[in-house]
Tab-separated table of C-alpha atoms and ligand atoms in Angstrom:
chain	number	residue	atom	x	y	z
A	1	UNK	CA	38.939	16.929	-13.666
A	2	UNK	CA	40.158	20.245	-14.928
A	3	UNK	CA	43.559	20.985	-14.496
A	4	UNK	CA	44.503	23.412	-11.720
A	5	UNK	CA	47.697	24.668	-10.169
A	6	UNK	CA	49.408	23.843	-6.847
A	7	UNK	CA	51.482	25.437	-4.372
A	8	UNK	CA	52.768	24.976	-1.011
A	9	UNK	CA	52.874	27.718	1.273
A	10	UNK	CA	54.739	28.524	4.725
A	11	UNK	CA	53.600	32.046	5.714
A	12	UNK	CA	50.254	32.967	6.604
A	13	UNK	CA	51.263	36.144	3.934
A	14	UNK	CA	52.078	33.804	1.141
A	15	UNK	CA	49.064	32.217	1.542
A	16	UNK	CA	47.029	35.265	0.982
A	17	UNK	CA	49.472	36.730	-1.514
A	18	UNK	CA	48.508	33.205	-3.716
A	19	UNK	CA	44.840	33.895	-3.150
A	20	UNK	CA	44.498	37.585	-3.696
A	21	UNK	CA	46.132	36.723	-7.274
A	22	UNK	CA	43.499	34.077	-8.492
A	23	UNK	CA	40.308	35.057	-7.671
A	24	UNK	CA	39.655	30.642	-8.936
A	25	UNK	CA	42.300	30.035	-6.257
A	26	UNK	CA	41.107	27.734	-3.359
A	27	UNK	CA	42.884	26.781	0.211
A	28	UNK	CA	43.656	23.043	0.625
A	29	UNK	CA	43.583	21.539	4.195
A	30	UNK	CA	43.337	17.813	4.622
A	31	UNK	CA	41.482	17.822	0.884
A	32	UNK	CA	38.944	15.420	2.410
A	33	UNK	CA	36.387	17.541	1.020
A	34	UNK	CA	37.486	19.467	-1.237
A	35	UNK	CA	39.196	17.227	-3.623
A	36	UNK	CA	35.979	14.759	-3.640
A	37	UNK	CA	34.268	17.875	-4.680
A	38	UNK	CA	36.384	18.216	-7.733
A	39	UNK	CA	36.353	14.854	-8.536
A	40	UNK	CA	33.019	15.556	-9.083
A	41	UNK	CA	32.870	18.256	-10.846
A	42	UNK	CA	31.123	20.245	-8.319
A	43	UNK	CA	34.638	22.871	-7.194
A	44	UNK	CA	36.562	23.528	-9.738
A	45	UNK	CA	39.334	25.632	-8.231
A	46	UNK	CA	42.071	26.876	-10.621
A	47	UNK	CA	44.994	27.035	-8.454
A	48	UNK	CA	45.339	25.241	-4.680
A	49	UNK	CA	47.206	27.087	-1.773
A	50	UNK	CA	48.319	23.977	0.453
A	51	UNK	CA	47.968	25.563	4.140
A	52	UNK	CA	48.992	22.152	5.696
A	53	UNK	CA	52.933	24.010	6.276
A	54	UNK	CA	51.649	26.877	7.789
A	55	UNK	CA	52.365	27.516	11.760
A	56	UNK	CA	48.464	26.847	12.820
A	57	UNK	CA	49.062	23.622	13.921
A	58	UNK	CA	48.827	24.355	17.872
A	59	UNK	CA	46.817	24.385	20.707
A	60	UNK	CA	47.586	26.461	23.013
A	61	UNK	CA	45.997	28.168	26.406
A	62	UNK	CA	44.288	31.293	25.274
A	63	UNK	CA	44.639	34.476	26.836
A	64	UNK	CA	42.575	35.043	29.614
A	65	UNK	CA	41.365	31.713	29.725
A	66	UNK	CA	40.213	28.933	26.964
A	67	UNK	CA	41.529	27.325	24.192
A	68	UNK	CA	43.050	28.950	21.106
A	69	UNK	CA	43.034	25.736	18.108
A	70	UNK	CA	45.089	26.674	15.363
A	71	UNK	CA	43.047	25.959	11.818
A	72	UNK	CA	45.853	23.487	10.333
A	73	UNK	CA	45.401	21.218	13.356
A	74	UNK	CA	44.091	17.872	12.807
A	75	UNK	CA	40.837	16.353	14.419
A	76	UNK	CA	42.746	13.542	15.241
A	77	UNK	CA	45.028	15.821	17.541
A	78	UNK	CA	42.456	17.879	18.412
A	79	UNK	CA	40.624	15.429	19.632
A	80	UNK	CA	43.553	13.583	21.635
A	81	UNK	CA	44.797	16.902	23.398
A	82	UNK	CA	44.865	16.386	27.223
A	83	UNK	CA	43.082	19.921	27.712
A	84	UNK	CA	40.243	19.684	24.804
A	85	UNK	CA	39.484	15.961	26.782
A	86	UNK	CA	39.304	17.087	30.040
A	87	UNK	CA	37.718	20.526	29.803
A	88	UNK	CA	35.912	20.086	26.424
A	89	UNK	CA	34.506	16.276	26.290
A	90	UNK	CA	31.624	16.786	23.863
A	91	UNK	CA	34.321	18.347	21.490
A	92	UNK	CA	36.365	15.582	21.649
A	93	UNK	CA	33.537	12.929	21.140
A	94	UNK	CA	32.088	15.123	18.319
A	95	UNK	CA	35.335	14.918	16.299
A	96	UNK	CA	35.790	10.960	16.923
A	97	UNK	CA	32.108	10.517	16.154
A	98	UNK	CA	32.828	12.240	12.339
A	99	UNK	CA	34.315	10.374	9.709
A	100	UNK	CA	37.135	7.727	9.952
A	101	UNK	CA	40.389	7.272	12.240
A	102	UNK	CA	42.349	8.052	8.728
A	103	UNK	CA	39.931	10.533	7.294
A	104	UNK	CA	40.587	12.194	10.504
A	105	UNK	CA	44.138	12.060	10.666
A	106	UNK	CA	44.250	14.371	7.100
A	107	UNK	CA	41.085	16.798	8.062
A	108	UNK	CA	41.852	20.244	9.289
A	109	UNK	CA	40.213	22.455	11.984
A	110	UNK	CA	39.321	24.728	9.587
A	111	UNK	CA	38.317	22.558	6.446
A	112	UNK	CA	35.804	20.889	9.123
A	113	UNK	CA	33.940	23.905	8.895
A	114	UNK	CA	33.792	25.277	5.757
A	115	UNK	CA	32.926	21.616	4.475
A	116	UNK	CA	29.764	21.335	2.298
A	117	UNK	CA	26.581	20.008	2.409
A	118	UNK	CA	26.198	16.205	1.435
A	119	UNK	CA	23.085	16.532	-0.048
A	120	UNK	CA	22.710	14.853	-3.194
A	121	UNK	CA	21.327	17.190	-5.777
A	122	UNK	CA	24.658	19.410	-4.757
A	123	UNK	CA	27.035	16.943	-5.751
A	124	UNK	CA	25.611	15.766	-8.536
A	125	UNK	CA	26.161	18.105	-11.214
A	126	UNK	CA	23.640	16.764	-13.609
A	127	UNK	CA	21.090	18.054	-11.083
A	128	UNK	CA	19.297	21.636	-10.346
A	129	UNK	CA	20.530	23.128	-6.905
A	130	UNK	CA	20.413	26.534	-5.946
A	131	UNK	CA	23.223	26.216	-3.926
A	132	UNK	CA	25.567	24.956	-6.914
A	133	UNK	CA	23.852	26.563	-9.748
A	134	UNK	CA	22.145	30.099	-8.428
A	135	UNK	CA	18.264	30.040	-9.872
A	136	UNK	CA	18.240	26.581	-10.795
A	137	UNK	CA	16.142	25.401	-8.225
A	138	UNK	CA	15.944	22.922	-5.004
A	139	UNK	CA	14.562	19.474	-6.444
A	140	UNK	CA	15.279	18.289	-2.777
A	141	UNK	CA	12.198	20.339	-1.502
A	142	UNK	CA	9.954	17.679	-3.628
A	143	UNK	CA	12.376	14.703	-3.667
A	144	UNK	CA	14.935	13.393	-1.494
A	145	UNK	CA	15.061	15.037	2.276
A	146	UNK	CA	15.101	12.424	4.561
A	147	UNK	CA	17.904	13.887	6.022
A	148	UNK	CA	17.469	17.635	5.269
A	149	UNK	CA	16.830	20.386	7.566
A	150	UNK	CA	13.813	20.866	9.907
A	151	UNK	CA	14.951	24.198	10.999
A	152	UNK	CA	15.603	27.784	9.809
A	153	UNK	CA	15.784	26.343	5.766
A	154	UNK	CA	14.051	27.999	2.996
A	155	UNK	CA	12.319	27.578	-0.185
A	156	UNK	CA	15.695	27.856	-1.797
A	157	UNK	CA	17.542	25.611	-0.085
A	158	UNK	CA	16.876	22.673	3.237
A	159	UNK	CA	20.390	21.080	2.831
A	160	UNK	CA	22.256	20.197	5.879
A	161	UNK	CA	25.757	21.391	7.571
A	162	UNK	CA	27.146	17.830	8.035
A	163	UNK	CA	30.121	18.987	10.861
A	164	UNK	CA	29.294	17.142	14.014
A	165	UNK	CA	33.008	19.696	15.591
A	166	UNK	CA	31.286	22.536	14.697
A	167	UNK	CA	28.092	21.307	16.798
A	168	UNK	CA	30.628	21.256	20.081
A	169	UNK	CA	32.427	24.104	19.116
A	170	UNK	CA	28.826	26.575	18.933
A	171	UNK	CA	27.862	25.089	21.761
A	172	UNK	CA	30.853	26.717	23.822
A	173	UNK	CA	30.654	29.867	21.937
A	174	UNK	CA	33.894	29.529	19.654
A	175	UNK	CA	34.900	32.543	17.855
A	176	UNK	CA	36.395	31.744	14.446
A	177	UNK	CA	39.691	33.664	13.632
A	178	UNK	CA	40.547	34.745	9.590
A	179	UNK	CA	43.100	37.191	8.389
A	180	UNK	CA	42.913	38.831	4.967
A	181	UNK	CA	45.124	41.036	2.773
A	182	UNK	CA	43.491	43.914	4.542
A	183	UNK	CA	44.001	42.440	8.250
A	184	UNK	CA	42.883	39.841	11.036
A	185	UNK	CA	39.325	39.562	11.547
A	186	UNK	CA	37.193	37.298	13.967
A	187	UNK	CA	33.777	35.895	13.614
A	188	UNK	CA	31.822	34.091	16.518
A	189	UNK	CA	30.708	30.903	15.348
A	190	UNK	CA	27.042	31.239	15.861
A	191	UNK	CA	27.307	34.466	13.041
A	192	UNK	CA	30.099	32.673	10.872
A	193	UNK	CA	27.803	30.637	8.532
A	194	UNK	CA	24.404	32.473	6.975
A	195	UNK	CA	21.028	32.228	7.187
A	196	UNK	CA	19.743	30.377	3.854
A	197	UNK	CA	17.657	32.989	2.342
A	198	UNK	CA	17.530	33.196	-1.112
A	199	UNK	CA	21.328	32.590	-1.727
A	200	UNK	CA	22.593	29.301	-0.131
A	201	UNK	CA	25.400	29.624	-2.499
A	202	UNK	CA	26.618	32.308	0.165
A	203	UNK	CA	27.420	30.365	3.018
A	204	UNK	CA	29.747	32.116	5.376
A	205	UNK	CA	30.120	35.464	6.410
A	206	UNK	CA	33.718	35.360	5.705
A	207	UNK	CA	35.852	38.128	3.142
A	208	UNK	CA	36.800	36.759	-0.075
A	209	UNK	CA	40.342	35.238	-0.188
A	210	UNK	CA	40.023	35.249	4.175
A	211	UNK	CA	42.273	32.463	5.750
A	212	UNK	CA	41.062	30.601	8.846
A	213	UNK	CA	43.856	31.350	11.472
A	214	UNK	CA	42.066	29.353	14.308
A	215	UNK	CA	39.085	28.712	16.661
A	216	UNK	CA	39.021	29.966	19.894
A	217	UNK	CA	37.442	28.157	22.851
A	218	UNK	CA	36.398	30.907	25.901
A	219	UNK	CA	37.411	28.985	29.268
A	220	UNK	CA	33.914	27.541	30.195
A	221	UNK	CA	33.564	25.473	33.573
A	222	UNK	CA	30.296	23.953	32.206
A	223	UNK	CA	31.945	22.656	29.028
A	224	UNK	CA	33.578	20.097	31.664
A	225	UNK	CA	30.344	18.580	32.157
A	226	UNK	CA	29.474	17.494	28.144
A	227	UNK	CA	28.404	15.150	25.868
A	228	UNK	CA	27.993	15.135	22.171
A	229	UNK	CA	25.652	12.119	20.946
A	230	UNK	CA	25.262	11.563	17.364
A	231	UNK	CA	22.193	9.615	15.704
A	232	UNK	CA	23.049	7.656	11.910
A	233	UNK	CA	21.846	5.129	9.794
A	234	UNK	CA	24.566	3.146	10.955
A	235	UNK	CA	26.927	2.863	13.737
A	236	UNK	CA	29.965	3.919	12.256
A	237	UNK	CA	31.336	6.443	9.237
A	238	UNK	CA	28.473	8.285	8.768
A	239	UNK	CA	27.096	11.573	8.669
A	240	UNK	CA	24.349	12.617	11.290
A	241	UNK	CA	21.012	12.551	10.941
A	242	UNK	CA	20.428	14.018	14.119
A	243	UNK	CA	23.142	14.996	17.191
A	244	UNK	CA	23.599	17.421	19.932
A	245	UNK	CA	25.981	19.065	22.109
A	246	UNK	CA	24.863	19.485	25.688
A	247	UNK	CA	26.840	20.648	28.916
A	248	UNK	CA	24.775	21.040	31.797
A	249	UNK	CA	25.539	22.775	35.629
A	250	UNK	CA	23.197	21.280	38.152
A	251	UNK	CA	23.308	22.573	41.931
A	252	UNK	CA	20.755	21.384	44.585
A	253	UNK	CA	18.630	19.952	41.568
A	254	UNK	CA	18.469	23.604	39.923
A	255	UNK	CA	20.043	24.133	36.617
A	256	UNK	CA	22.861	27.046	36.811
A	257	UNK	CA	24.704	26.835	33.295
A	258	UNK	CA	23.775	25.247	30.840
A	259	UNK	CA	24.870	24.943	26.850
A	260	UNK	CA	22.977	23.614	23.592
A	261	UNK	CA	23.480	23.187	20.374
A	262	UNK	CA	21.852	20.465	17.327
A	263	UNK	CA	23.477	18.988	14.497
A	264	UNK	CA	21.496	17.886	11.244
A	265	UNK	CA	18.711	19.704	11.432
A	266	UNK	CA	20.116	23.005	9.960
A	267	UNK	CA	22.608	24.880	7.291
A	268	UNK	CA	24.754	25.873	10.351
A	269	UNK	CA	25.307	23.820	13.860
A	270	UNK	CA	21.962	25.275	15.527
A	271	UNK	CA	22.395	27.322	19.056
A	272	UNK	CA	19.148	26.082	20.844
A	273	UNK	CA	18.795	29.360	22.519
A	274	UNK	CA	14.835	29.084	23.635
A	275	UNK	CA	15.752	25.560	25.112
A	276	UNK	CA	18.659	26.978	27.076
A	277	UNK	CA	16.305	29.785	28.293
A	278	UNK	CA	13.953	27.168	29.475
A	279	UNK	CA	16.306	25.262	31.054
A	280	UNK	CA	18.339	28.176	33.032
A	281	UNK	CA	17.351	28.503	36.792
A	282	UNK	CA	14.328	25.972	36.453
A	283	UNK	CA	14.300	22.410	37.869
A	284	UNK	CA	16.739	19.583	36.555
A	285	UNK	CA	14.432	16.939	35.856
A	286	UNK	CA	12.551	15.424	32.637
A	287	UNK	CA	9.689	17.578	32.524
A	288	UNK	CA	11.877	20.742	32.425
A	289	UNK	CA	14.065	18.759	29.560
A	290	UNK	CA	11.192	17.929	27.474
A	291	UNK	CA	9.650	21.695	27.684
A	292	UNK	CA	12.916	22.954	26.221
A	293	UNK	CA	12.980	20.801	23.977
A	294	UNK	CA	9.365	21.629	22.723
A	295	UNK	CA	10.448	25.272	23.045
A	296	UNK	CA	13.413	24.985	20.206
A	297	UNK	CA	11.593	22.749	18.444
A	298	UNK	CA	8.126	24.834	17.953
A	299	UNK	CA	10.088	26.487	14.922
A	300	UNK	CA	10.824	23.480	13.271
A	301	UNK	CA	8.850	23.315	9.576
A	302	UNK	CA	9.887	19.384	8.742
A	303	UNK	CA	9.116	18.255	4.961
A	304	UNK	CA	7.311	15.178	3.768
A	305	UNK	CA	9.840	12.618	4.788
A	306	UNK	CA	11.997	14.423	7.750
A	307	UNK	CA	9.362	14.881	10.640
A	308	UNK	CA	11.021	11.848	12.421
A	309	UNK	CA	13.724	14.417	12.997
A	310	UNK	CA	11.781	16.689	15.257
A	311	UNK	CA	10.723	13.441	17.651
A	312	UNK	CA	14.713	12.462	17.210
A	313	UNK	CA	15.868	15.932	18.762
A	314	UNK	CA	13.179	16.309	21.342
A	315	UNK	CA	14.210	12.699	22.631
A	316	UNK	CA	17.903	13.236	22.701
A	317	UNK	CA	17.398	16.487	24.365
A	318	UNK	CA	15.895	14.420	27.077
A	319	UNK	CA	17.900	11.602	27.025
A	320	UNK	CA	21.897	13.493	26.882
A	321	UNK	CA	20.052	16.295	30.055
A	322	UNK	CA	18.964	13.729	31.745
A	323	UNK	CA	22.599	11.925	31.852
A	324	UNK	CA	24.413	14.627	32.623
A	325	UNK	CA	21.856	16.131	35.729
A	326	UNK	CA	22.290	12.344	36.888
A	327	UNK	CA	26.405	12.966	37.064
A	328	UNK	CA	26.161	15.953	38.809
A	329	UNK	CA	24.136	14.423	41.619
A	330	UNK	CA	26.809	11.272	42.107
B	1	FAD	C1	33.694	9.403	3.809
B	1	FAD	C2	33.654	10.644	4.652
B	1	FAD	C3	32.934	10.638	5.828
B	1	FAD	C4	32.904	11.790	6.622
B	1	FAD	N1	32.159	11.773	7.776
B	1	FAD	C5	32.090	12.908	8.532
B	1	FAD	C6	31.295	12.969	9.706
B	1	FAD	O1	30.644	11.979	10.093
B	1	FAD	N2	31.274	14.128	10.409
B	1	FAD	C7	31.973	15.231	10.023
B	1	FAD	O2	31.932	16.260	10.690
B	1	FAD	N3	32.719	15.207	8.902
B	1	FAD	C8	32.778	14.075	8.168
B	1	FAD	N4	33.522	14.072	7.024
B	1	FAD	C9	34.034	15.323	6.537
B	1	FAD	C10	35.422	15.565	6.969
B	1	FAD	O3	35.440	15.806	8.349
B	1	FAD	C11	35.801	16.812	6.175
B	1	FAD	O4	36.001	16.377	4.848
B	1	FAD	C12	37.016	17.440	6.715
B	1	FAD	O5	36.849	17.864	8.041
B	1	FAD	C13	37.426	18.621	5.867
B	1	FAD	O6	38.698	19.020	6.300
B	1	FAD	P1	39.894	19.181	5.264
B	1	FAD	O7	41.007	19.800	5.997
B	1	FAD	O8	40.182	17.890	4.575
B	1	FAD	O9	39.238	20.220	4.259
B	1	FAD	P2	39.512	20.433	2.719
B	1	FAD	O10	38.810	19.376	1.956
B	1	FAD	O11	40.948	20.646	2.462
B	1	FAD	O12	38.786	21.846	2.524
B	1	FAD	C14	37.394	22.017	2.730
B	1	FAD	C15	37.065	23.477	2.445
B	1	FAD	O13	37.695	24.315	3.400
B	1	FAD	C16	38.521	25.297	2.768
B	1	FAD	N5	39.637	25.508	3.666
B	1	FAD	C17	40.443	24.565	4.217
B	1	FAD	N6	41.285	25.124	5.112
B	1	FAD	C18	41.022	26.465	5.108
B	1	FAD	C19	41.545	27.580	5.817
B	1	FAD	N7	42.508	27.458	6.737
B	1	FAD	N8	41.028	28.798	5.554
B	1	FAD	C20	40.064	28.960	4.648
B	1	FAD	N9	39.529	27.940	3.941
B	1	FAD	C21	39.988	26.709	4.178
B	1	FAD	C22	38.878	24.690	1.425
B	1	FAD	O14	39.181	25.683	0.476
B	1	FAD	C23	37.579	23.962	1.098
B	1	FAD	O15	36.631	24.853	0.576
B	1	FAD	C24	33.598	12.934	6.231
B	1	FAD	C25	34.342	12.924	5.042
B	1	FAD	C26	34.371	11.808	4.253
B	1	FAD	C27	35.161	11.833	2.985
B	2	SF4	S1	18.718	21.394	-0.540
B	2	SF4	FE1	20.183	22.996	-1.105
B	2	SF4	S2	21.955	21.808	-1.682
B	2	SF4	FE2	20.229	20.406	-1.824
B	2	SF4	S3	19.339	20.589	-3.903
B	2	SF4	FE3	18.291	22.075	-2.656
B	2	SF4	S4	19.492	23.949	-3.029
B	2	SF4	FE4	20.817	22.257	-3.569
């Protein structure tokens, strides 16, 4: 590993006064990421600003309504609070279904989402990847994509966003807060990470040097009604290969509200938007759950080895609507 500097910080300015001087200079959250990363070779930051001291470790009621998540709290907290439980449930069962009890205990808010990909080829650094190496090429394209996108990749780049909280949080429209040296800024989740293209090495839409303040949850009354269900390889401590975020609103067998979203099938937590316009004002039953599904799924261009991903969403669209219409009618 190369050597790098470290400093604690206290003060949202210090943090960006530490960054705006070392253009190598990274943030450290929980480091569950990040430090594997440079263990590897893969980041090699040459100083690290430790946000864990700075005052964004609350969650608070948001004005007008909603949650406001500060980006130093952990996803074990957030996923204990009272309010994210009761009015957020998918959230909460996204964050326990990522990772491990002590993995989750160190994570951030914020280092949850501006994790990277787990493919492979990117952390290996003996290996091609556009994303790590600009021009070098995508050897996952012909080799290993089991678990690679199906949806809104390139020919640069299919890798995966592995967050299963970022799933919950686009499905109940989060808006991501930052704050530079030039002021605050905020970013709606579903415009925060970038399409592929031809540079995945440019994933978010964020400034350079911009700290993540916080999330903030708009108060939703569907988001009561949620699940998040995550597929894997194996039942515990391991990324998705499929999941989704669903809150439904069912009245006299009519959907009224209703909320989407996949995980592991995209760079960035997907918004199924066509399914959701499917699904809006038309009859709560599986025929209806299965034509949305179709409808978000028609853009799907799977490789060689992930089509099984494309029958895997379309049957937990099904299965997670079909739940929840059930619980509104008891
Ligand atoms: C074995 C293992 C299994 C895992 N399984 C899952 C899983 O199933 N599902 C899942 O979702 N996740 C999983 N994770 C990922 C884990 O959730 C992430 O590593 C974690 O959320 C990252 O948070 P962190 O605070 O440790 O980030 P760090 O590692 O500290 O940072 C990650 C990135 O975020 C940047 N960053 C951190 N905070 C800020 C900030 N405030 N502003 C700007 N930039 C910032 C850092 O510079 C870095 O680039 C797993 C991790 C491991 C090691
Ligand atoms: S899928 Fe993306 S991250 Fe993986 S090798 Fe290709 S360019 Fe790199």
């Amino acid at each position: 590993m190369k050597e790098f500097g470290y400093e604690r910080v206290f003060d949202v300015s210090g943090a960006l006064a530490l960054a705006g001087a070392d253009s190598g200079a990274r943030y450290l959250g929980g480091g569950t990421n990040l430090v594997d990363l440079m263990k590897a070779g893969v980041e090699r930051p040459t100083s690290l600003v430790d946000v864990r001291e700075l005052p964004l470790d609350a969650i608070e009621a948001a004005e007008g309504g909603g949650l406001r998540i500060g980006a130093t709290v952990t996803n074990s907290d957030l996923a204990a609070h009272p309010e994210v439980r009761r009015n957020y449930p998918a959230l909460t069962q996204a964050v326990l279904a990522g990772a491990s009890g002590q993995l989750r205990n160190m994570a951030t808010v914020g280092g949850n989402l501006l994790q990277r990909t787990r493919c492979g080829y990117f952390t290996d650094v003996t290996k091609p990847c556009n994303k790590r190496v600009p021009g070098s090429g995508c050897p996952a394209i012909e080799g290993e994509h089991h678990n690679h996108a199906v949806l809104g990749a390139s020919g640069h780049c299919v890798a995966i966003h592995p967050s299963d909280m970022g799933v919950a949080l686009t499905a109940f429209d989060a808006v991501v807060s930052y704050e530079t040296a030039e002021g605050p800024g905020e970013l709606p989740l579903t415009e925060f990470y970038l399409p592929v293209g031809d540079t995945p090495h440019l994933e978010t839409a964020l400034p350079p040097g911009a700290l993540i303040t916080g999330v903030t949850l708009p108060p939703a009354p569907v988001a009561a009604f949620s699940r998040y269900r995550k597929v894997r390889e194996r039942a515990s401590y391991a990324f998705a290969i499929g999941s989704i975020a669903a809150a439904l609103d069912v009245r006299d067998g009519v959907v009224r509200d209703v909320r989407l979203a996949f995980g592991a099938v995209a760079s960035r937590p997907w918004r199924a938007r066509a399914a959701e316009a499917v699904l809006t004002g038309a009859s709560a039953d599986a025929e209806t759950f299965a034509a949305a599904a179709d409808a978000e799924l028609a853009a799907a261009e799977p490789l060689p080895h992930n089509g099984y991903k494309v029958a895997l969403m379309r049957n937990l669209v099904v299965a997670v609507l079909t739940e929840l219409a059930e619980e509104a009618t008891r």
